[in-house]
Every structure is written in structure tokens, then in C-alpha cells.
mmCIF file of C-alpha atoms and ligand atoms in Angstrom:
data_model
loop_
_atom_site.group_PDB
_atom_site.id
_atom_site.type_symbol
_atom_site.label_atom_id
_atom_site.label_comp_id
_atom_site.label_asym_id
_atom_site.label_seq_id
_atom_site.Cartn_x
_atom_site.Cartn_y
_atom_site.Cartn_z
ATOM 1 C CA UNK J 3 0.040 -0.059 -0.098
ATOM 2 C CA UNK J 4 1.239 3.455 -0.960
ATOM 3 C CA UNK J 5 1.544 5.995 1.835
ATOM 4 C CA UNK J 6 0.288 8.863 -0.227
ATOM 5 C CA UNK J 7 -3.136 7.554 -1.077
ATOM 6 C CA UNK J 8 -6.145 8.286 1.139
ATOM 7 C CA UNK J 9 -7.602 4.840 1.111
ATOM 8 C CA UNK J 10 -10.765 6.010 2.925
ATOM 9 C CA UNK J 11 -14.374 5.685 1.924
ATOM 10 C CA UNK J 12 -16.137 8.879 0.842
ATOM 11 C CA UNK J 13 -18.506 10.300 3.479
ATOM 12 C CA UNK J 14 -20.807 11.882 0.995
ATOM 13 C CA UNK J 15 -21.414 10.378 -2.503
ATOM 14 C CA UNK J 16 -23.482 12.017 -5.181
ATOM 15 C CA UNK J 17 -25.000 10.130 -8.075
ATOM 16 C CA UNK J 18 -26.011 11.786 -11.367
ATOM 17 C CA UNK J 19 -28.387 8.945 -12.420
ATOM 18 C CA UNK J 20 -28.253 9.542 -16.267
ATOM 19 C CA UNK J 21 -29.041 7.252 -19.170
ATOM 20 C CA UNK J 22 -32.548 5.833 -18.538
ATOM 21 C CA UNK J 23 -33.905 7.166 -21.702
ATOM 22 C CA UNK J 24 -31.182 5.668 -23.849
ATOM 23 C CA UNK J 25 -31.459 2.335 -22.059
ATOM 24 C CA UNK J 26 -35.178 2.144 -22.818
ATOM 25 C CA UNK J 27 -34.357 3.158 -26.401
ATOM 26 C CA UNK J 28 -32.033 0.433 -26.909
ATOM 27 C CA UNK J 29 -34.748 -1.921 -26.030
ATOM 28 C CA UNK J 30 -37.314 -0.238 -28.333
ATOM 29 C CA UNK J 31 -39.352 0.826 -25.311
ATOM 30 C CA UNK J 32 -40.629 4.169 -24.229
ATOM 31 C CA UNK J 33 -38.366 6.381 -22.140
ATOM 32 C CA UNK J 34 -40.473 6.045 -19.077
ATOM 33 C CA UNK J 35 -39.550 2.212 -19.067
ATOM 34 C CA UNK J 36 -36.124 3.262 -18.469
ATOM 35 C CA UNK J 37 -37.126 5.389 -15.596
ATOM 36 C CA UNK J 38 -38.792 2.456 -13.865
ATOM 37 C CA UNK J 39 -35.678 0.375 -14.275
ATOM 38 C CA UNK J 40 -33.686 3.318 -12.970
ATOM 39 C CA UNK J 41 -35.756 3.409 -9.823
ATOM 40 C CA UNK J 42 -34.937 -0.123 -9.086
ATOM 41 C CA UNK J 43 -31.197 0.652 -9.430
ATOM 42 C CA UNK J 44 -31.558 3.510 -7.070
ATOM 43 C CA UNK J 45 -32.818 1.103 -4.434
ATOM 44 C CA UNK J 46 -29.985 -1.313 -4.898
ATOM 45 C CA UNK J 47 -27.353 1.276 -4.860
ATOM 46 C CA UNK J 48 -28.835 3.104 -1.761
ATOM 47 C CA UNK J 49 -28.929 -0.174 0.161
ATOM 48 C CA UNK J 50 -25.269 -1.095 -0.769
ATOM 49 C CA UNK J 51 -24.114 2.305 0.158
ATOM 50 C CA UNK J 52 -25.664 2.070 3.583
ATOM 51 C CA UNK J 53 -24.372 -1.481 4.034
ATOM 52 C CA UNK J 54 -20.747 -0.424 3.419
ATOM 53 C CA UNK J 55 -20.822 2.567 5.726
ATOM 54 C CA UNK J 56 -21.318 5.553 3.537
ATOM 55 C CA UNK J 57 -23.004 8.324 5.642
ATOM 56 C CA UNK J 58 -24.565 10.585 3.041
ATOM 57 C CA UNK J 59 -25.864 9.886 -0.573
ATOM 58 C CA UNK J 60 -27.291 12.419 -2.755
ATOM 59 C CA UNK J 61 -29.126 11.319 -5.894
ATOM 60 C CA UNK J 62 -30.089 13.672 -8.750
ATOM 61 C CA UNK J 63 -33.604 12.629 -9.778
ATOM 62 C CA UNK J 64 -34.969 15.766 -11.376
ATOM 63 C CA UNK J 65 -33.364 18.985 -12.259
ATOM 64 C CA UNK J 66 -34.874 22.472 -12.601
ATOM 65 C CA UNK J 67 -34.248 21.998 -16.316
ATOM 66 C CA UNK J 68 -36.099 18.679 -16.585
ATOM 67 C CA UNK J 69 -39.481 20.521 -16.801
ATOM 68 C CA UNK J 70 -38.496 21.173 -20.418
ATOM 69 C CA UNK J 71 -39.170 17.533 -21.095
ATOM 70 C CA UNK J 72 -42.391 16.418 -22.993
ATOM 71 C CA UNK J 73 -45.428 16.759 -20.610
ATOM 72 C CA UNK J 74 -46.138 12.959 -20.811
ATOM 73 C CA UNK J 75 -42.593 12.051 -19.583
ATOM 74 C CA UNK J 76 -42.846 14.652 -16.711
ATOM 75 C CA UNK J 77 -46.294 13.206 -15.664
ATOM 76 C CA UNK J 78 -44.958 9.739 -15.665
ATOM 77 C CA UNK J 79 -41.893 10.830 -13.672
ATOM 78 C CA UNK J 80 -44.111 12.457 -11.016
ATOM 79 C CA UNK J 81 -46.260 9.282 -10.715
ATOM 80 C CA UNK J 82 -43.028 7.217 -10.293
ATOM 81 C CA UNK J 83 -41.809 9.642 -7.697
ATOM 82 C CA UNK J 84 -44.984 9.242 -5.740
ATOM 83 C CA UNK J 85 -44.928 5.517 -5.786
ATOM 84 C CA UNK J 86 -41.378 5.495 -4.834
ATOM 85 C CA UNK J 87 -42.055 7.596 -1.833
ATOM 86 C CA UNK J 88 -44.856 5.394 -0.667
ATOM 87 C CA UNK J 89 -42.514 2.508 -0.704
ATOM 88 C CA UNK J 90 -39.578 4.495 0.590
ATOM 89 C CA UNK J 91 -41.255 4.851 4.065
ATOM 90 C CA UNK J 92 -41.005 1.136 4.661
ATOM 91 C CA UNK J 93 -37.937 0.301 2.790
ATOM 92 C CA UNK J 94 -35.646 3.074 4.158
ATOM 93 C CA UNK J 95 -36.953 3.035 7.657
ATOM 94 C CA UNK J 96 -33.353 3.225 9.033
ATOM 95 C CA UNK J 97 -32.480 6.175 6.755
ATOM 96 C CA UNK J 98 -32.851 9.860 7.134
ATOM 97 C CA UNK J 99 -34.662 11.233 4.040
ATOM 98 C CA UNK J 100 -34.225 14.654 2.869
ATOM 99 C CA UNK J 101 -35.555 16.301 -0.473
ATOM 100 C CA UNK J 102 -33.250 18.954 -1.740
ATOM 101 C CA UNK J 103 -34.718 21.429 -4.248
ATOM 102 C CA UNK J 104 -37.760 23.568 -4.604
ATOM 103 C CA UNK J 105 -40.696 21.511 -3.486
ATOM 104 C CA UNK J 106 -43.318 24.216 -4.311
ATOM 105 C CA UNK J 107 -43.569 23.205 -7.931
ATOM 106 C CA UNK J 108 -44.630 19.564 -7.128
ATOM 107 C CA UNK J 109 -48.205 18.445 -6.960
ATOM 108 C CA UNK J 110 -49.572 18.813 -3.500
ATOM 109 C CA UNK J 111 -49.741 15.132 -2.643
ATOM 110 C CA UNK J 112 -46.302 14.528 -3.586
ATOM 111 C CA UNK J 113 -45.080 17.586 -1.498
ATOM 112 C CA UNK J 114 -46.873 16.344 1.407
ATOM 113 C CA UNK J 115 -45.249 12.916 1.131
ATOM 114 C CA UNK J 116 -41.807 14.570 1.087
ATOM 115 C CA UNK J 117 -42.447 16.762 4.113
ATOM 116 C CA UNK J 118 -43.880 13.733 5.962
ATOM 117 C CA UNK J 119 -40.941 11.436 5.142
ATOM 118 C CA UNK J 120 -38.509 14.327 6.208
ATOM 119 C CA UNK J 121 -40.260 14.736 9.433
ATOM 120 C CA UNK J 122 -40.688 11.047 10.331
ATOM 121 C CA UNK J 123 -36.900 10.323 9.649
ATOM 122 C CA UNK J 124 -35.537 13.555 11.093
ATOM 123 C CA UNK J 125 -33.975 11.991 14.229
ATOM 124 C CA UNK J 126 -31.982 9.344 12.225
ATOM 125 C CA UNK J 127 -28.383 10.391 11.789
ATOM 126 C CA UNK J 128 -26.222 7.540 10.707
ATOM 127 C CA UNK J 129 -27.301 7.277 7.105
ATOM 128 C CA UNK J 130 -28.854 10.224 5.083
ATOM 129 C CA UNK J 131 -30.358 10.027 1.671
ATOM 130 C CA UNK J 132 -30.757 13.319 -0.040
ATOM 131 C CA UNK J 133 -32.982 13.141 -3.101
ATOM 132 C CA UNK J 134 -32.548 16.103 -5.387
ATOM 133 C CA UNK J 135 -35.923 16.928 -6.874
ATOM 134 C CA UNK J 136 -36.584 20.030 -8.769
ATOM 135 C CA UNK J 137 -33.064 20.760 -7.750
ATOM 136 C CA UNK J 138 -30.661 23.199 -9.502
ATOM 137 C CA UNK J 139 -27.245 24.228 -8.113
ATOM 138 C CA UNK J 140 -27.643 27.763 -9.372
ATOM 139 C CA UNK J 141 -31.121 28.070 -7.906
ATOM 140 C CA UNK J 142 -29.761 26.872 -4.597
ATOM 141 C CA UNK J 143 -27.022 29.527 -4.561
ATOM 142 C CA UNK J 144 -29.352 32.345 -5.599
ATOM 143 C CA UNK J 145 -31.717 31.313 -2.805
ATOM 144 C CA UNK J 146 -28.964 31.409 -0.286
ATOM 145 C CA UNK J 147 -27.991 34.887 -1.520
ATOM 146 C CA UNK J 148 -31.466 36.088 -1.265
ATOM 147 C CA UNK J 149 -31.869 34.623 2.219
ATOM 148 C CA UNK J 150 -28.666 36.395 3.331
ATOM 149 C CA UNK J 151 -29.703 39.584 1.667
ATOM 150 C CA UNK J 152 -32.988 39.652 3.764
ATOM 151 C CA UNK J 153 -31.235 38.934 6.844
ATOM 152 C CA UNK J 154 -28.773 41.747 6.331
ATOM 153 C CA UNK J 155 -31.536 44.132 5.361
ATOM 154 C CA UNK J 156 -33.463 43.244 8.517
ATOM 155 C CA UNK J 157 -30.318 43.734 10.608
ATOM 156 C CA UNK J 158 -30.204 40.082 11.721
ATOM 157 C CA UNK J 159 -26.656 39.826 10.262
ATOM 158 C CA UNK J 160 -23.764 42.088 9.266
ATOM 159 C CA UNK J 161 -22.833 41.982 5.594
ATOM 160 C CA UNK J 162 -19.187 41.805 6.628
ATOM 161 C CA UNK J 163 -19.897 38.663 8.621
ATOM 162 C CA UNK J 164 -20.975 36.634 5.580
ATOM 163 C CA UNK J 165 -18.298 34.055 4.907
ATOM 164 C CA UNK J 166 -18.267 30.483 3.306
ATOM 165 C CA UNK J 167 -19.532 28.893 6.390
ATOM 166 C CA UNK J 168 -22.444 31.177 6.840
ATOM 167 C CA UNK J 169 -23.316 30.990 3.211
ATOM 168 C CA UNK J 170 -23.198 27.070 3.359
ATOM 169 C CA UNK J 171 -25.802 27.206 6.080
ATOM 170 C CA UNK J 172 -28.392 28.602 3.682
ATOM 171 C CA UNK J 173 -28.035 25.640 1.243
ATOM 172 C CA UNK J 174 -30.508 22.930 0.955
ATOM 173 C CA UNK J 175 -27.757 20.269 1.973
ATOM 174 C CA UNK J 176 -26.961 21.990 5.243
ATOM 175 C CA UNK J 177 -25.602 20.528 7.612
ATOM 176 C CA UNK J 178 -24.368 17.620 5.275
ATOM 177 C CA UNK J 179 -20.574 17.888 4.489
ATOM 178 C CA UNK J 180 -19.290 18.762 0.990
ATOM 179 C CA UNK J 181 -19.568 16.003 -1.601
ATOM 180 C CA UNK J 182 -16.493 13.804 -1.726
ATOM 181 C CA UNK J 183 -17.242 11.828 -4.732
ATOM 182 C CA UNK J 184 -19.572 12.303 -7.763
ATOM 183 C CA UNK J 185 -20.470 9.358 -9.956
ATOM 184 C CA UNK J 186 -22.194 10.166 -13.298
ATOM 185 C CA UNK J 187 -23.439 7.325 -15.587
ATOM 186 C CA UNK J 188 -24.167 7.143 -19.279
ATOM 187 C CA UNK J 189 -21.027 8.748 -20.522
ATOM 188 C CA UNK J 190 -21.886 12.449 -20.183
ATOM 189 C CA UNK J 191 -19.131 14.268 -18.481
ATOM 190 C CA UNK J 192 -20.686 17.372 -16.950
ATOM 191 C CA UNK J 193 -22.345 18.619 -13.740
ATOM 192 C CA UNK J 194 -25.695 19.621 -15.341
ATOM 193 C CA UNK J 195 -26.390 21.942 -12.334
ATOM 194 C CA UNK J 196 -25.994 19.366 -9.600
ATOM 195 C CA UNK J 197 -24.292 20.436 -6.290
ATOM 196 C CA UNK J 198 -22.260 23.240 -7.562
ATOM 197 C CA UNK J 199 -21.189 24.629 -4.378
ATOM 198 C CA UNK J 200 -20.694 21.340 -2.699
ATOM 199 C CA UNK J 201 -18.604 19.939 -5.486
ATOM 200 C CA UNK J 202 -15.753 22.359 -5.355
ATOM 201 C CA UNK J 203 -13.388 19.669 -4.317
ATOM 202 C CA UNK J 204 -15.317 16.504 -5.352
ATOM 203 C CA UNK J 205 -13.610 13.643 -7.182
ATOM 204 C CA UNK J 206 -15.535 12.781 -10.262
ATOM 205 C CA UNK J 207 -16.071 9.415 -11.836
ATOM 206 C CA UNK J 208 -17.549 8.849 -15.160
ATOM 207 C CA UNK J 209 -18.739 5.635 -16.607
ATOM 208 C CA UNK J 210 -20.501 4.785 -19.972
ATOM 209 C CA UNK J 211 -22.811 2.418 -18.102
ATOM 210 C CA UNK J 212 -26.462 3.574 -18.318
ATOM 211 C CA UNK J 213 -27.943 4.113 -14.991
ATOM 212 C CA UNK J 214 -30.385 1.080 -15.028
ATOM 213 C CA UNK J 215 -27.408 -1.232 -15.762
ATOM 214 C CA UNK J 216 -25.263 0.296 -12.880
ATOM 215 C CA UNK J 217 -25.092 -2.027 -9.932
ATOM 216 C CA UNK J 218 -23.077 -3.142 -6.840
ATOM 217 C CA UNK J 219 -20.171 -4.339 -8.809
ATOM 218 C CA UNK J 220 -19.758 -1.094 -10.662
ATOM 219 C CA UNK J 221 -20.334 0.912 -7.405
ATOM 220 C CA UNK J 222 -17.462 -0.963 -5.793
ATOM 221 C CA UNK J 223 -15.210 -0.401 -8.747
ATOM 222 C CA UNK J 224 -15.868 3.402 -8.575
ATOM 223 C CA UNK J 225 -15.166 3.382 -4.795
ATOM 224 C CA UNK J 226 -12.030 1.559 -5.321
ATOM 225 C CA UNK J 227 -10.898 4.079 -7.720
ATOM 226 C CA UNK J 228 -11.945 6.971 -5.329
ATOM 227 C CA UNK J 229 -9.777 5.326 -2.584
ATOM 228 C CA UNK J 230 -6.717 5.367 -4.908
ATOM 229 C CA UNK J 231 -6.996 9.054 -5.498
ATOM 230 C CA UNK J 232 -4.947 11.608 -3.842
ATOM 231 C CA UNK J 233 -6.999 14.602 -2.631
ATOM 232 C CA UNK J 234 -4.991 17.718 -2.138
ATOM 233 C CA UNK J 235 -7.462 20.588 -1.529
ATOM 234 C CA UNK J 236 -4.895 23.031 -2.755
ATOM 235 C CA UNK J 237 -2.201 21.720 -0.521
ATOM 236 C CA UNK J 238 0.853 19.719 -1.463
HETATM 237 C C1 IPE P 315 -31.949 10.239 -16.228
HETATM 238 O O1 IPE P 315 -32.017 9.709 -17.375
HETATM 239 C C2 IPE P 315 -33.206 10.562 -15.346
HETATM 240 C C3 IPE P 315 -33.758 11.912 -15.442
HETATM 241 C C4 IPE P 315 -33.091 12.921 -15.892
HETATM 242 C C5 IPE P 315 -35.003 12.081 -14.774
HETATM 243 P P1 IPE P 315 -32.454 10.452 -18.723
HETATM 244 O O2 IPE P 315 -33.934 10.507 -18.866
HETATM 245 O O3 IPE P 315 -31.841 11.827 -18.763
HETATM 246 O O4 IPE P 315 -31.969 9.563 -19.724
HETATM 247 P P2 IPE P 315 -31.076 9.862 -21.179
HETATM 248 O O5 IPE P 315 -29.966 10.802 -20.711
HETATM 249 O O6 IPE P 315 -32.100 10.677 -21.964
HETATM 250 O O7 IPE P 315 -30.701 8.639 -21.725
HETATM 251 C C1 IPE P 316 -29.036 15.341 -15.230
HETATM 252 O O1 IPE P 316 -29.343 14.709 -16.344
HETATM 253 C C2 IPE P 316 -30.248 15.375 -14.328
HETATM 254 C C3 IPE P 316 -30.542 14.211 -13.690
HETATM 255 C C4 IPE P 316 -29.799 13.131 -13.844
HETATM 256 C C5 IPE P 316 -31.808 14.083 -12.968
HETATM 257 P P1 IPE P 316 -29.873 15.263 -17.689
HETATM 258 O O2 IPE P 316 -30.177 14.170 -18.612
HETATM 259 O O3 IPE P 316 -31.121 16.244 -17.406
HETATM 260 O O4 IPE P 316 -28.741 16.342 -18.075
HETATM 261 P P2 IPE P 316 -28.232 16.843 -19.488
HETATM 262 O O5 IPE P 316 -29.440 17.540 -20.223
HETATM 263 O O6 IPE P 316 -27.738 15.695 -20.449
HETATM 264 O O7 IPE P 316 -27.189 17.680 -19.169
HETATM 265 MG MG1 MG P 317 -29.978 12.430 -19.556
#
């Protein structure tokens, strides 16, 4: 074993779950068939992460830009999220569930389920699942700026006191630590507005595997690679 490698599991792993549509297309099926298969992968991956001792997982399920998709696809996705949350209550009973993103745009029933799950799991702290739904990294940063501007205007804080820590407190992910490792499937090598602030020093892993085909084996391969990386954070 080399002395200069970290060899530690990431505390916080982010998943950009991409490629559901292409997976379905390869099978001459509608895109939504891929989303159903992708939901199954998400269950497997979350269970495995918890089993091996990762503390936080953030999964990008729906971006602020995904509303641009055909109405039919968005409708089916909302239905799948709804079903997923019904099941999540039983399946992830030992996990804290947090929904990051702007909930206000979701149908009321779905929003209520999110709030309920957050409330019911709020006291759990050994494993946290953050589902990014109607999430955008820029939106998150703009909201934080707005919240701080309001606090400064009302005299609650001093503009001079705003620093990175105070800023981070206004983010959806607070108090979770920054993301250590970001895995994106399907061959695309971009962030697509995921965790922009929290990924400042993330390690990235890209694989051509489409999300529905991603599984335990590939997760372990990715984590092995992470543990061989040397993180410097600007130091030497
Ligand atoms: C990711 O798969 C899931 C969501 C964005 C909801 P895609 O639906 O983006 O699949 P591709 O990229 O079109 O294959
Ligand atoms: C990113 O995937 C969002 C999610 C995985 C939810 P997209 O498929 O929307 O990203 P782009 O459009 O290829 O960048
Ligand atoms: Mg995509």
C-alpha cells in the first residue's frame, strides 16, 4: 500500500443518475420504461451504500431544467416519484430522507409525502439520503444569496460577517458535509447543475454504463478508484 493515497471511503457520495432514456431506447421501449428500471437501480445502490458505511448519498432525480421535457414524460416521472415515496417509508426506515430542491412546484400530494418523510426520519443520523428533486445548483445558490440579503436588510446579520460557512448554512444540503465523490453514468461528463457549491473539491467518476445497468459491482469499482485518488485540497 502506498503511503500517499487516502484509502478512505467517501463520507458523501453524489449520483447523477443518467441514461434511463437511452437504456429504454436500446430496447425499443418508451423512455419511461427506463425510468422505472432506474428506480430499481436506485434502491440497490442506496442499500449497498448504507451497508458499506457511507454516511450521505445525494441522488439527482429531477433537475430544474427537466421540466422542459415532454409533458407525458414529466407526468409519468411524477407518478413514479409518488410510488417511490410510498415505498420509501417502509424500505428506508433506518435512513434519514431529505429532499433538496424547490418543493413548491410539485403536486400537493407529492409535496406532502416529502414533508412527511422528512419529518418522520428527522432523528436518524447514521445514514442520510438526499433526493434532489426540482433541484438546481444555481437556484440553490441564488436562494442562499436572497436569504442572506434579507437577513442583512433586517439587521439580523452584518454583511461583513458573511463568509463561506455562513453561506453554506443557507444551502439545501446543510448541515451535510461537501460531496466527496460524484458518480455520473451514461458517458456524459458534465455537472448539469448538480451540487455546484458542494462539488468544489469533489472527485469525479464517469462511466459509460447507463444508470439502469449500474449496480453493486460497478459501485465498488468506482469506490476502489476513489480510494486510490490523492486529494490535495490545494495543499501539497
Ligand atoms: C436520467 O435519465 C433521469 C432523469 C433525468 C429524470 P435520462 O432521462 O436523462 O436519460 P437519457 O439521458 O435521455 O438517456
Ligand atoms: C441530469 O441529467 C439530471 C438528472 C440526472 C436528474 P440530464 O439528462 O437532465 O442532463 P443533460 O441534459 O444531459 O445535461
Ligand atoms: Mg440524460
